[in-house]
Coordinates of C-alpha atoms in Angstrom, one line a residue:
Chain A
A19 CA 13.8 -32.6 -45.8
E20 CA 13.5 -32.0 -42.1
A21 CA 17.1 -30.9 -41.8
E22 CA 16.6 -28.6 -44.7
A23 CA 13.6 -27.0 -43.2
E24 CA 15.5 -26.5 -40.0
E25 CA 18.3 -24.9 -41.8
E26 CA 15.9 -22.6 -43.7
D27 CA 14.3 -21.6 -40.4
S28 CA 17.6 -20.8 -38.7
D29 CA 18.8 -18.9 -41.8
E30 CA 15.7 -16.7 -41.6
T31 CA 15.5 -15.9 -38.0
C32 CA 18.0 -17.6 -35.8
S33 CA 21.4 -17.0 -37.3
T34 CA 24.0 -15.4 -35.1
A35 CA 24.1 -12.5 -37.5
S36 CA 20.6 -11.5 -36.3
L37 CA 21.6 -11.3 -32.6
R38 CA 19.4 -8.6 -31.0
E39 CA 20.8 -6.4 -28.3
I40 CA 18.8 -4.9 -25.5
F41 CA 20.2 -2.4 -23.1
V42 CA 18.5 -2.1 -19.8
V43 CA 19.3 1.3 -18.2
S44 CA 18.4 2.1 -14.6
D45 CA 19.4 4.7 -12.1
S46 CA 18.9 2.1 -9.4
T47 CA 19.8 -1.7 -9.3
G48 CA 18.0 -2.5 -12.6
E49 CA 16.9 -5.8 -11.0
S50 CA 13.1 -5.5 -11.6
A51 CA 13.6 -4.0 -15.0
S52 CA 15.9 -6.8 -16.2
A53 CA 13.5 -9.4 -14.7
S54 CA 10.7 -7.8 -16.8
V55 CA 12.8 -7.9 -19.9
R56 CA 13.7 -11.5 -19.3
A57 CA 10.1 -12.4 -18.9
A58 CA 9.0 -10.5 -21.9
L59 CA 11.7 -12.0 -24.0
R60 CA 10.2 -15.5 -23.3
Q61 CA 7.4 -14.4 -25.7
F62 CA 9.9 -14.6 -28.5
D63 CA 11.4 -18.0 -27.5
Y64 CA 9.5 -19.7 -30.2
C65 CA 11.6 -18.6 -33.1
F66 CA 14.9 -18.7 -31.2
G67 CA 14.9 -22.0 -29.4
S68 CA 14.4 -22.2 -25.7
T69 CA 17.1 -20.0 -24.5
C70 CA 16.6 -16.6 -26.1
G71 CA 20.0 -17.5 -27.6
T72 CA 20.0 -14.7 -30.1
A73 CA 18.9 -11.9 -27.8
R74 CA 21.4 -10.4 -25.4
S75 CA 20.5 -8.0 -22.7
T76 CA 23.0 -5.9 -20.8
V77 CA 22.1 -4.1 -17.6
Y78 CA 23.5 -0.6 -16.9
R79 CA 23.0 0.0 -13.2
F80 CA 23.2 3.2 -11.1
V81 CA 23.3 5.4 -14.2
R82 CA 23.0 8.8 -12.5
S83 CA 24.4 11.4 -14.8
A84 CA 23.3 12.8 -18.1
G85 CA 26.7 12.2 -19.5
E86 CA 26.7 8.5 -18.7
A87 CA 23.2 8.1 -20.1
E88 CA 24.4 9.7 -23.4
R89 CA 27.5 7.5 -23.6
I90 CA 25.2 4.4 -23.3
V91 CA 22.9 5.6 -26.0
E92 CA 25.9 6.2 -28.3
L93 CA 27.0 2.6 -27.6
A94 CA 23.4 1.5 -28.3
A95 CA 23.3 3.4 -31.6
G96 CA 26.6 1.6 -32.7
R97 CA 25.2 -1.8 -31.8
G98 CA 21.6 -1.3 -33.0
A99 CA 20.4 -2.0 -29.5
L100 CA 16.9 -1.4 -28.1
V101 CA 17.1 0.8 -24.9
V102 CA 14.7 -0.2 -22.2
H103 CA 14.8 2.3 -19.3
T104 CA 13.5 2.9 -15.8
V105 CA 15.4 6.1 -15.0
M106 CA 13.7 8.2 -12.3
E107 CA 15.9 11.2 -12.0
P108 CA 14.2 13.8 -14.3
R109 CA 17.4 15.3 -15.8
V110 CA 19.0 11.9 -16.6
H111 CA 15.6 10.7 -17.9
A112 CA 15.3 13.7 -20.2
A113 CA 18.9 13.4 -21.4
L114 CA 18.4 9.7 -22.2
A115 CA 15.2 10.2 -24.1
A116 CA 16.6 13.2 -26.1
A117 CA 19.8 11.2 -27.0
C118 CA 17.6 8.3 -28.2
R119 CA 15.5 10.6 -30.4
A120 CA 18.6 12.4 -31.7
R121 CA 20.4 9.1 -32.7
G122 CA 17.3 7.3 -33.8
V123 CA 17.7 4.6 -31.1
A124 CA 14.6 2.6 -30.4
A125 CA 13.6 3.2 -26.7
C126 CA 11.0 2.0 -24.3
D127 CA 10.2 3.8 -21.1
L128 CA 9.3 0.6 -19.1
W129 CA 7.4 2.2 -16.2
G130 CA 6.2 5.3 -17.9
A131 CA 2.5 4.2 -18.1
L132 CA 2.7 2.6 -14.6
L133 CA 4.0 5.8 -13.0
D134 CA 1.4 7.8 -14.8
S135 CA -1.3 5.5 -13.4
L136 CA 0.1 5.6 -9.9
E137 CA 0.3 9.4 -10.0
E138 CA -3.3 9.5 -10.9
K139 CA -4.2 7.0 -8.2
F140 CA -2.2 8.7 -5.5
G141 CA -3.1 12.2 -6.6
A142 CA 0.7 12.9 -6.2
K143 CA 3.7 13.2 -8.4
R144 CA 6.5 10.7 -8.4
S145 CA 9.5 11.8 -6.3
G146 CA 12.1 11.3 -9.1
V147 CA 14.5 10.1 -6.6
S148 CA 16.3 6.8 -7.3
G149 CA 16.9 4.1 -4.8
R150 CA 16.1 4.6 -1.1
R151 CA 17.8 4.4 2.3
Q152 CA 17.5 1.0 3.9
A153 CA 15.9 1.0 7.3
V154 CA 16.5 -1.8 9.8
S155 CA 13.0 -2.9 8.8
S156 CA 11.3 -5.8 10.4
E157 CA 11.1 -7.2 6.8
Y158 CA 14.9 -7.2 6.5
M159 CA 15.2 -9.0 9.9
T160 CA 12.6 -11.5 8.8
I161 CA 14.5 -12.3 5.7
I162 CA 17.8 -12.7 7.6
R163 CA 16.2 -15.0 10.1
A164 CA 14.4 -17.0 7.4
I165 CA 17.7 -17.6 5.5
E166 CA 19.6 -18.6 8.6
Y167 CA 16.8 -21.0 9.6
T168 CA 16.6 -22.5 6.1
R169 CA 20.4 -23.0 6.0
K170 CA 20.4 -24.7 9.4
V171 CA 17.7 -27.3 8.7
D172 CA 18.5 -27.9 5.0
D173 CA 18.4 -31.5 3.8
G174 CA 16.3 -33.0 6.5
V175 CA 18.4 -32.3 9.6
L176 CA 17.5 -31.1 13.1
P177 CA 13.9 -32.3 13.1
H178 CA 13.4 -30.8 16.6
L179 CA 13.4 -27.4 14.9
W180 CA 10.8 -28.2 12.3
D181 CA 8.0 -26.7 14.4
E182 CA 9.5 -23.3 13.7
A183 CA 9.1 -23.7 9.9
D184 CA 6.6 -21.8 7.9
I185 CA 6.9 -24.3 5.1
M186 CA 8.1 -27.9 5.0
L187 CA 9.0 -29.2 1.6
V188 CA 8.9 -33.0 1.2
G189 CA 10.1 -34.7 -2.0
P190 CA 12.5 -37.0 -3.8
S191 CA 16.2 -36.4 -3.7
R192 CA 17.3 -33.9 -6.4
A193 CA 13.8 -32.7 -7.1
G194 CA 15.0 -29.1 -6.4
K195 CA 14.1 -28.7 -2.8
T196 CA 17.3 -26.7 -1.7
P197 CA 17.1 -23.9 -4.3
L198 CA 13.4 -23.7 -3.8
A199 CA 13.8 -23.4 0.0
F200 CA 16.3 -20.6 -0.3
Y201 CA 14.2 -18.7 -2.9
L202 CA 11.3 -18.8 -0.5
A203 CA 13.6 -17.8 2.4
Q204 CA 14.5 -14.7 0.4
R205 CA 10.8 -13.9 0.4
G206 CA 10.7 -14.2 4.2
Y207 CA 9.6 -17.8 4.8
K208 CA 11.4 -20.2 7.1
V209 CA 11.6 -23.3 5.1
A210 CA 12.6 -26.9 6.1
N211 CA 12.9 -29.7 3.7
Y212 CA 13.0 -33.5 3.9
P213 CA 14.3 -35.7 1.1
L214 CA 12.1 -38.8 0.9
V215 CA 14.0 -42.1 0.4
P216 CA 12.0 -45.3 -0.4
D217 CA 11.6 -47.6 2.6
E218 CA 13.0 -45.1 5.0
D219 CA 10.7 -43.8 7.6
P220 CA 10.8 -40.0 8.1
P221 CA 11.3 -38.8 11.7
P222 CA 8.0 -38.6 13.7
E223 CA 8.5 -34.8 13.8
L224 CA 7.3 -34.6 10.2
F225 CA 3.9 -35.8 11.3
G226 CA 3.9 -34.1 14.6
M227 CA 4.2 -30.6 13.1
D228 CA 1.3 -28.5 11.7
Q229 CA 0.4 -30.5 8.6
R230 CA -0.8 -27.4 6.8
K231 CA 2.8 -26.3 6.5
C232 CA 3.8 -29.4 4.5
V233 CA 4.0 -29.2 0.7
A234 CA 4.7 -32.4 -1.3
L235 CA 6.8 -32.2 -4.4
M236 CA 6.5 -34.5 -7.3
I237 CA 8.5 -34.9 -10.5
Q238 CA 8.3 -37.0 -13.6
P239 CA 10.9 -39.9 -13.6
E240 CA 12.4 -38.8 -17.0
R241 CA 13.1 -35.3 -15.7
L242 CA 14.5 -36.6 -12.4
Q243 CA 16.8 -38.9 -14.4
A244 CA 18.0 -36.0 -16.6
I245 CA 18.8 -33.9 -13.5
R246 CA 20.7 -36.8 -11.8
I247 CA 22.7 -37.5 -14.9
E248 CA 23.7 -33.8 -15.1
R249 CA 24.7 -33.9 -11.4
M250 CA 26.8 -36.9 -11.7
A251 CA 28.6 -35.5 -14.7
Q252 CA 29.4 -32.4 -12.6
F253 CA 31.1 -34.5 -10.0
N254 CA 32.6 -37.0 -12.4
R255 CA 30.8 -39.7 -10.6
S256 CA 28.7 -42.5 -12.1
S257 CA 26.0 -44.5 -10.3
T258 CA 23.9 -46.6 -12.6
R259 CA 21.4 -47.2 -9.8
Y260 CA 20.9 -43.6 -8.9
A261 CA 20.2 -42.6 -12.4
S262 CA 18.5 -45.7 -13.8
L263 CA 15.1 -44.9 -15.2
D264 CA 13.6 -48.2 -13.9
E265 CA 14.9 -47.5 -10.4
I266 CA 13.7 -43.9 -10.5
R267 CA 10.2 -45.0 -11.7
K268 CA 10.0 -47.4 -8.7
E269 CA 11.2 -44.6 -6.4
V270 CA 8.6 -42.1 -7.7
R271 CA 5.8 -44.7 -7.4
W272 CA 6.9 -45.4 -3.8
I273 CA 6.7 -41.6 -3.1
K274 CA 3.3 -41.2 -4.6
T275 CA 2.0 -44.1 -2.5
F276 CA 3.7 -42.5 0.6
Y277 CA 1.8 -39.2 -0.1
L278 CA -1.5 -40.9 -0.4
R279 CA -0.9 -42.9 2.8
R280 CA 0.9 -40.5 5.1
G281 CA 0.4 -37.0 3.7
T282 CA -3.2 -37.0 2.8
G283 CA -3.6 -33.2 3.6
W284 CA -0.5 -32.1 1.7
P285 CA -0.9 -30.2 -1.6
I286 CA 1.2 -32.0 -4.2
I287 CA 3.1 -29.8 -6.7
D288 CA 4.5 -31.2 -9.9
T289 CA 7.9 -29.5 -10.5
T290 CA 8.6 -31.3 -13.8
S291 CA 8.0 -28.4 -16.1
S292 CA 8.4 -25.5 -13.8
G293 CA 11.5 -23.6 -12.6
V294 CA 12.2 -22.5 -9.1
V295 CA 10.4 -19.1 -9.5
E296 CA 7.2 -20.8 -10.8
T297 CA 7.1 -23.5 -8.2
A298 CA 7.7 -20.9 -5.4
A299 CA 4.9 -18.8 -6.9
R300 CA 2.5 -21.8 -6.7
I301 CA 3.4 -22.4 -3.1
M302 CA 2.9 -18.7 -2.2
E303 CA -0.4 -18.8 -4.0
I304 CA -1.6 -21.7 -1.9
L305 CA -0.5 -19.8 1.3
D306 CA -2.2 -16.6 0.0
R307 CA -5.4 -18.3 -0.8
R308 CA -5.5 -20.0 2.6
K309 CA -5.1 -16.6 4.2
G310 CA -8.0 -15.4 2.0
D311 CA -5.7 -12.8 0.3
S312 CA -6.5 -14.0 -3.2
L313 CA -9.7 -15.2 -4.9
A314 CA -11.1 -17.9 -2.7
A315 CA -10.5 -21.2 -4.3
A316 CA -9.7 -24.6 -2.8
Y317 CA -6.4 -26.0 -4.0
V318 CA -7.0 -29.1 -6.0
S319 CA -4.2 -31.7 -5.8
P320 CA -3.0 -32.8 -9.2
L321 CA -3.2 -36.4 -7.8
A322 CA -7.0 -36.0 -7.5
D323 CA -7.6 -36.4 -11.2
Chain B
A28 CA 2.6 23.3 16.1
E29 CA 4.8 20.6 14.7
A30 CA 2.3 17.9 15.8
E31 CA -0.5 19.8 14.3
A32 CA 1.2 20.1 10.9
E33 CA 1.9 16.4 11.0
E34 CA -1.7 15.6 11.7
E35 CA -2.8 17.9 8.9
D36 CA -0.4 16.1 6.6
S37 CA -1.7 12.7 7.4
D38 CA -5.3 13.9 7.2
E39 CA -4.7 15.1 3.7
T40 CA -2.8 12.2 2.2
C41 CA -1.7 9.5 4.7
S42 CA -4.8 8.5 6.6
T43 CA -5.8 4.8 6.6
A44 CA -9.0 5.8 4.8
S45 CA -6.9 6.7 1.7
L46 CA -5.3 3.3 1.4
R47 CA -4.7 2.6 -2.3
E48 CA -5.1 -0.9 -3.6
I49 CA -3.2 -2.2 -6.5
F50 CA -4.0 -5.6 -8.1
V51 CA -1.2 -7.2 -10.0
V52 CA -2.6 -9.7 -12.5
S53 CA -0.5 -12.2 -14.3
D54 CA -1.0 -15.5 -16.2
S55 CA 2.4 -16.6 -15.0
T56 CA 4.1 -16.2 -11.6
G57 CA 3.6 -12.4 -11.4
E58 CA 7.1 -12.1 -9.9
S59 CA 8.7 -9.6 -12.2
A60 CA 5.4 -7.6 -12.4
S61 CA 5.1 -7.3 -8.7
A62 CA 8.8 -6.4 -8.4
S63 CA 8.3 -3.6 -10.9
V64 CA 5.2 -2.3 -8.9
R65 CA 7.1 -2.4 -5.6
A66 CA 10.0 -0.4 -7.2
A67 CA 7.6 2.1 -8.8
L68 CA 5.7 2.5 -5.5
R69 CA 9.0 3.7 -3.9
Q70 CA 8.5 6.9 -6.0
F71 CA 5.5 7.7 -3.8
D72 CA 7.2 6.9 -0.4
Y73 CA 7.7 10.6 0.3
C74 CA 4.1 11.2 1.2
F75 CA 3.4 7.9 2.9
G76 CA 6.5 7.4 5.2
S77 CA 9.2 4.9 4.2
T78 CA 7.1 1.8 3.9
C79 CA 4.4 2.5 1.3
G80 CA 2.2 2.0 4.3
T81 CA -1.0 3.1 2.6
A82 CA -0.6 1.3 -0.6
R83 CA -1.3 -2.4 -0.7
S84 CA -0.6 -4.6 -3.7
T85 CA -2.1 -8.1 -4.1
V86 CA -0.7 -10.5 -6.7
Y87 CA -3.1 -12.7 -8.7
R88 CA -1.0 -15.4 -10.2
F89 CA -1.6 -18.0 -12.9
V90 CA -4.8 -16.2 -14.1
R91 CA -5.6 -18.2 -17.2
S92 CA -9.3 -17.9 -17.9
A93 CA -11.4 -15.0 -19.0
G94 CA -13.9 -15.8 -16.2
E95 CA -11.2 -15.5 -13.5
A96 CA -9.9 -12.2 -15.0
E97 CA -13.5 -10.8 -14.9
R98 CA -14.0 -11.8 -11.3
I99 CA -10.8 -10.0 -10.3
V100 CA -11.9 -6.9 -12.2
E101 CA -15.2 -7.0 -10.3
L102 CA -13.3 -7.2 -7.0
A103 CA -11.1 -4.3 -8.2
A104 CA -14.1 -2.2 -9.0
G105 CA -15.6 -2.8 -5.6
R106 CA -12.3 -1.8 -3.8
G107 CA -11.3 1.0 -6.2
A108 CA -8.1 -0.8 -7.1
L109 CA -5.7 -0.1 -9.9
V110 CA -5.2 -3.1 -12.1
V111 CA -1.6 -3.6 -13.3
H112 CA -1.4 -6.6 -15.7
T113 CA 1.0 -8.7 -17.6
V114 CA -1.4 -11.2 -19.1
M115 CA 0.0 -12.8 -22.3
E116 CA -2.8 -15.1 -23.4
P117 CA -4.7 -13.0 -26.0
R118 CA -8.3 -14.1 -24.9
V119 CA -7.6 -13.5 -21.2
H120 CA -5.9 -10.2 -22.0
A121 CA -8.9 -9.1 -24.1
A122 CA -11.4 -10.1 -21.4
L123 CA -9.4 -8.3 -18.7
A124 CA -9.1 -5.1 -20.7
A125 CA -12.8 -5.1 -21.7
A126 CA -13.9 -5.7 -18.1
C127 CA -11.8 -2.8 -16.9
R128 CA -13.3 -0.5 -19.6
A129 CA -16.8 -1.7 -18.9
R130 CA -16.5 -1.1 -15.1
G131 CA -14.4 2.0 -15.3
V132 CA -11.5 0.4 -13.5
A133 CA -8.1 2.1 -13.9
A134 CA -5.8 -0.3 -15.7
C135 CA -2.2 -0.4 -16.8
D136 CA -0.8 -2.9 -19.3
L137 CA 2.7 -3.1 -17.8
W138 CA 4.6 -4.7 -20.7
G139 CA 2.4 -3.4 -23.5
A140 CA 5.0 -0.9 -24.8
L141 CA 7.9 -3.2 -24.1
L142 CA 6.3 -6.1 -26.1
D143 CA 5.5 -3.7 -29.0
S144 CA 9.1 -2.6 -29.0
L145 CA 10.4 -6.2 -29.0
E146 CA 8.0 -7.2 -31.8
E147 CA 9.4 -4.4 -33.9
K148 CA 13.0 -5.3 -32.9
F149 CA 12.6 -9.0 -33.6
G150 CA 10.3 -8.6 -36.6
A151 CA 8.1 -11.2 -35.0
K152 CA 4.9 -11.4 -33.0
R153 CA 4.8 -12.3 -29.3
S154 CA 3.8 -15.9 -28.8
G155 CA 1.0 -15.1 -26.3
V156 CA 1.9 -18.3 -24.4
S157 CA 2.3 -17.8 -20.6
G158 CA 5.1 -19.5 -18.7
R159 CA 7.5 -22.0 -20.3
R160 CA 8.7 -25.5 -19.9
Q161 CA 11.8 -25.7 -17.8
A162 CA 14.7 -27.5 -19.4
V163 CA 17.6 -29.0 -17.3
S164 CA 19.5 -26.0 -18.4
S165 CA 23.1 -25.4 -17.5
E166 CA 21.8 -22.2 -15.9
Y167 CA 19.6 -24.2 -13.5
M168 CA 22.5 -26.5 -12.6
T169 CA 24.8 -23.5 -12.0
I170 CA 22.3 -22.1 -9.5
I171 CA 21.9 -25.3 -7.7
R172 CA 25.6 -25.7 -7.4
A173 CA 26.1 -22.1 -6.3
I174 CA 23.5 -22.4 -3.5
E175 CA 25.0 -25.7 -2.3
Y176 CA 28.5 -24.3 -2.2
T177 CA 27.3 -21.1 -0.5
R178 CA 25.5 -23.0 2.2
K179 CA 28.5 -25.3 2.8
V180 CA 31.1 -22.5 3.3
D181 CA 28.8 -19.9 5.0
D182 CA 30.3 -18.1 8.0
G183 CA 33.9 -18.5 7.3
V184 CA 34.2 -22.3 7.5
L185 CA 36.0 -24.8 5.2
P186 CA 38.8 -22.4 4.0
H187 CA 40.2 -25.2 1.8
L188 CA 37.2 -24.8 -0.5
W189 CA 37.5 -21.0 -0.9
D190 CA 39.5 -21.4 -4.1
E191 CA 36.3 -22.6 -5.7
A192 CA 34.4 -19.4 -4.9
D193 CA 33.4 -16.8 -7.5
I194 CA 33.1 -14.2 -4.7
M195 CA 34.5 -13.9 -1.2
L196 CA 32.7 -11.4 1.0
V197 CA 34.7 -10.1 3.9
G198 CA 33.1 -7.9 6.6
P199 CA 32.1 -7.3 10.2
S200 CA 29.8 -9.8 11.9
R201 CA 26.1 -8.9 11.2
A202 CA 26.9 -6.6 8.3
G203 CA 24.5 -8.8 6.2
K204 CA 26.9 -11.2 4.5
T205 CA 24.8 -14.3 4.7
P206 CA 21.6 -13.0 3.0
L207 CA 23.8 -11.2 0.4
A208 CA 25.7 -14.5 -0.2
F209 CA 22.5 -16.4 -0.8
Y210 CA 21.0 -13.6 -3.0
L211 CA 24.2 -13.8 -5.2
A212 CA 24.1 -17.6 -5.2
Q213 CA 20.5 -17.4 -6.6
R214 CA 22.1 -15.4 -9.5
G215 CA 24.6 -18.3 -10.1
Y216 CA 27.7 -17.1 -8.1
K217 CA 29.4 -19.4 -5.7
V218 CA 29.9 -17.1 -2.7
A219 CA 32.1 -17.6 0.4
N220 CA 32.1 -15.2 3.3
Y221 CA 34.4 -14.5 6.2
P222 CA 33.3 -12.5 9.3
L223 CA 36.2 -10.3 10.5
V224 CA 36.7 -10.2 14.2
P225 CA 39.2 -7.7 15.7
D226 CA 42.6 -9.1 16.6
E227 CA 41.8 -12.4 15.0
D228 CA 43.9 -13.4 12.1
P229 CA 41.9 -14.8 9.1
P230 CA 43.1 -18.2 7.7
P231 CA 46.0 -17.9 5.2
E232 CA 43.6 -19.2 2.5
L233 CA 42.0 -15.7 2.4
F234 CA 45.2 -14.2 1.1
G235 CA 46.2 -17.3 -0.9
M236 CA 43.0 -17.2 -3.1
D237 CA 42.5 -14.9 -6.2
Q238 CA 42.3 -11.5 -4.6
R239 CA 40.1 -10.2 -7.4
K240 CA 37.3 -12.3 -6.0
C241 CA 37.4 -10.6 -2.6
V242 CA 34.9 -7.8 -1.8
A243 CA 35.2 -5.9 1.5
L244 CA 32.0 -4.8 3.2
M245 CA 31.8 -1.7 5.4
I246 CA 29.0 -0.4 7.5
Q247 CA 28.5 2.7 9.7
P248 CA 28.8 1.9 13.5
E249 CA 25.3 3.3 14.2
R250 CA 23.6 1.0 11.7
L251 CA 25.6 -2.0 12.8
Q252 CA 24.5 -1.2 16.4
A253 CA 20.8 -1.0 15.3
I254 CA 21.0 -4.4 13.6
R255 CA 22.7 -6.0 16.6
I256 CA 20.1 -4.6 19.0
E257 CA 17.4 -6.0 16.7
R258 CA 19.1 -9.4 16.6
M259 CA 19.5 -9.7 20.3
A260 CA 15.9 -8.7 20.9
Q261 CA 14.9 -11.5 18.6
F262 CA 16.8 -14.1 20.6
N263 CA 15.9 -12.5 24.0
R264 CA 19.6 -12.1 24.6
S265 CA 21.5 -9.1 25.9
S266 CA 25.2 -8.4 25.5
T267 CA 26.2 -4.9 26.2
R268 CA 29.6 -5.4 24.7
Y269 CA 28.3 -6.7 21.4
A270 CA 26.0 -3.7 20.9
S271 CA 27.9 -1.0 22.6
L272 CA 28.4 1.9 20.2
D273 CA 31.9 2.6 21.6
E274 CA 33.0 -1.0 21.1
I275 CA 31.4 -1.1 17.6
R276 CA 33.3 2.1 16.6
K277 CA 36.5 0.5 17.7
E278 CA 35.7 -2.7 15.8
V279 CA 34.8 -0.8 12.6
R280 CA 38.0 1.2 12.9
W281 CA 40.0 -2.0 13.3
I282 CA 38.4 -3.4 10.2
K283 CA 39.1 -0.3 8.1
T284 CA 42.7 -0.5 9.1
F285 CA 42.8 -4.2 8.3
Y286 CA 41.5 -3.5 4.8
L287 CA 44.1 -0.8 4.2
R288 CA 46.8 -3.1 5.4
R289 CA 45.9 -6.6 4.2
G290 CA 43.2 -6.1 1.4
T291 CA 44.7 -3.3 -0.6
G292 CA 43.1 -4.6 -3.9
W293 CA 39.7 -5.2 -2.5
P294 CA 36.8 -3.0 -3.5
I295 CA 35.1 -1.7 -0.4
I296 CA 31.3 -1.4 -0.4
D297 CA 29.4 0.5 2.2
T298 CA 26.2 -1.3 3.0
T299 CA 24.9 1.2 5.5
S300 CA 22.1 2.7 3.4
S301 CA 21.5 -0.1 0.9
G302 CA 19.5 -3.3 1.0
V303 CA 20.6 -6.8 -0.1
V304 CA 19.4 -6.2 -3.7
E305 CA 21.3 -2.9 -4.1
T306 CA 24.5 -4.2 -2.5
A307 CA 24.3 -7.3 -4.7
A308 CA 23.8 -5.1 -7.8
R309 CA 26.9 -3.1 -6.9
I310 CA 29.0 -6.3 -6.6
M311 CA 27.6 -7.6 -9.9
E312 CA 28.4 -4.2 -11.5
I313 CA 32.0 -4.5 -10.4
L314 CA 32.3 -8.0 -11.9
D315 CA 30.5 -6.9 -15.1
R316 CA 32.8 -3.9 -15.6
R317 CA 35.9 -6.1 -15.0
K318 CA 34.6 -8.4 -17.7
G319 CA 34.1 -5.4 -20.0
D320 CA 30.3 -6.0 -20.2
S321 CA 29.5 -2.5 -19.1
L322 CA 30.8 0.9 -19.7
A323 CA 34.5 0.7 -18.9
A324 CA 35.2 2.4 -15.6
A325 CA 37.5 1.7 -12.8
Y326 CA 35.8 1.1 -9.5
V327 CA 36.8 3.7 -7.0
S328 CA 37.0 2.6 -3.4
P329 CA 34.9 4.8 -1.1
L330 CA 37.9 4.7 1.3
A331 CA 39.9 6.6 -1.3
D332 CA 38.3 9.9 -0.6

């Protein structure tokens, strides 16, 4: 009966025949528009499994002529696609909107309401110019420096440089420290990380540095095991010890005790059910709140309850 | 007279007194919402200099209670801020909207129109659930693998691993290859890079690998000089040769000749006036078009004209 119900479900909403197409059209990089579409699509995960499997979005970048916009709308009409657009250049925008109307293509002006609000707030019209010239801004140099630092000290090396870090990530091996470190570096933070191994004493520099920079990562043993099994499959390796659930449970217990004993001031973030973007956002939130940029609120460690 | 005009200008629209505040409120990470706001703000650069200096956006992440939403609106009312929101949870969304109306705070539901369009397209309601559980998806493992690879081969090392790359970036020293490589790695591409130095022969592996993976970077000598001067200032170093415009012009000329001679099939991308995000988008566009995912169009090298 269960299998039947599942089949019925997928027949109704999740069959390949019902694949929905979304065209993201931008006269710039389309990066923030496609991030918005990806985030909004998660609202429809529930009927399509966890991967938005039956929705496909295609990004059309640097669309800067009316003709190109019209060809994309033609394609969208043929495929029954929804057109989500963030075109700034007035003539291209007008051509795109007119073509959608003429062909009956569903369209959404993603930033229309936002730009209207901003025009009112600024008492000024949008420029209508796409993209912008990149200055050698201090922000750009900060990011370059952050990435180079993060690369240099990745995986617990060069402890004499840890004082320079903005953030030190401590956590079990394979809990996702490296991608997290580089994501934060792309936001301008110099990030060091140290993989905790049971019964191995971290270098004294970890406790000599500003402890407010340290963030402790935690992960449920079951998820850590799933990641490690994936990893080993990738490299065609097998190590029963590295991926044994009993061993991982012992390891995670050791690490929790270590945090309570040695890292009493460190916020502890559970990464079990969050991706890199969410974990990074949690860390930036802690830093923002400490700076007083956000609603004042003390961070409560999840180990406290 | 020129100075006077400038002063008048800044008195009218650009004085610090007219700083505009924007509150981005999300019940998830707020990452894509704040990227959209940053991109939309660029439309108002023209009256505020190149840095959006007089607009400040603050991100309130993980706002998941009606009470917290109301406190943020209260703060926005006090500071005259525009509230841009992407709150999914229906009760928090309702509380936020009601509070904005009650206090006369300008508000913009960033994804309202998009979610309406998607509901129509899918024939299904949004779930109203914020965030989502992270599976050990193949996408996640691809990104981890890509970052680790990119870190390992950064700066022209380990040529015997270049065959594994999805993209090989070739270009002058300090043209921005490293941050670009890591940005692309975060999108799942394994990226190698090789810094070209005049009169130095690259390893044969560069020409032995699939040449369709190679992308040549170009940069105007003036901008390269500006970056190098910045860099040297950071490290308190000085090298007249490294940052001499004459020497840099010679170097860039040598590199152009090198591309025409040895990398005839490589697309050449000028990074002079684009940031990491834009350059990455151009590279992804080339790859997409080759795959046939986008409008079919041959990439035309800027050196061709």
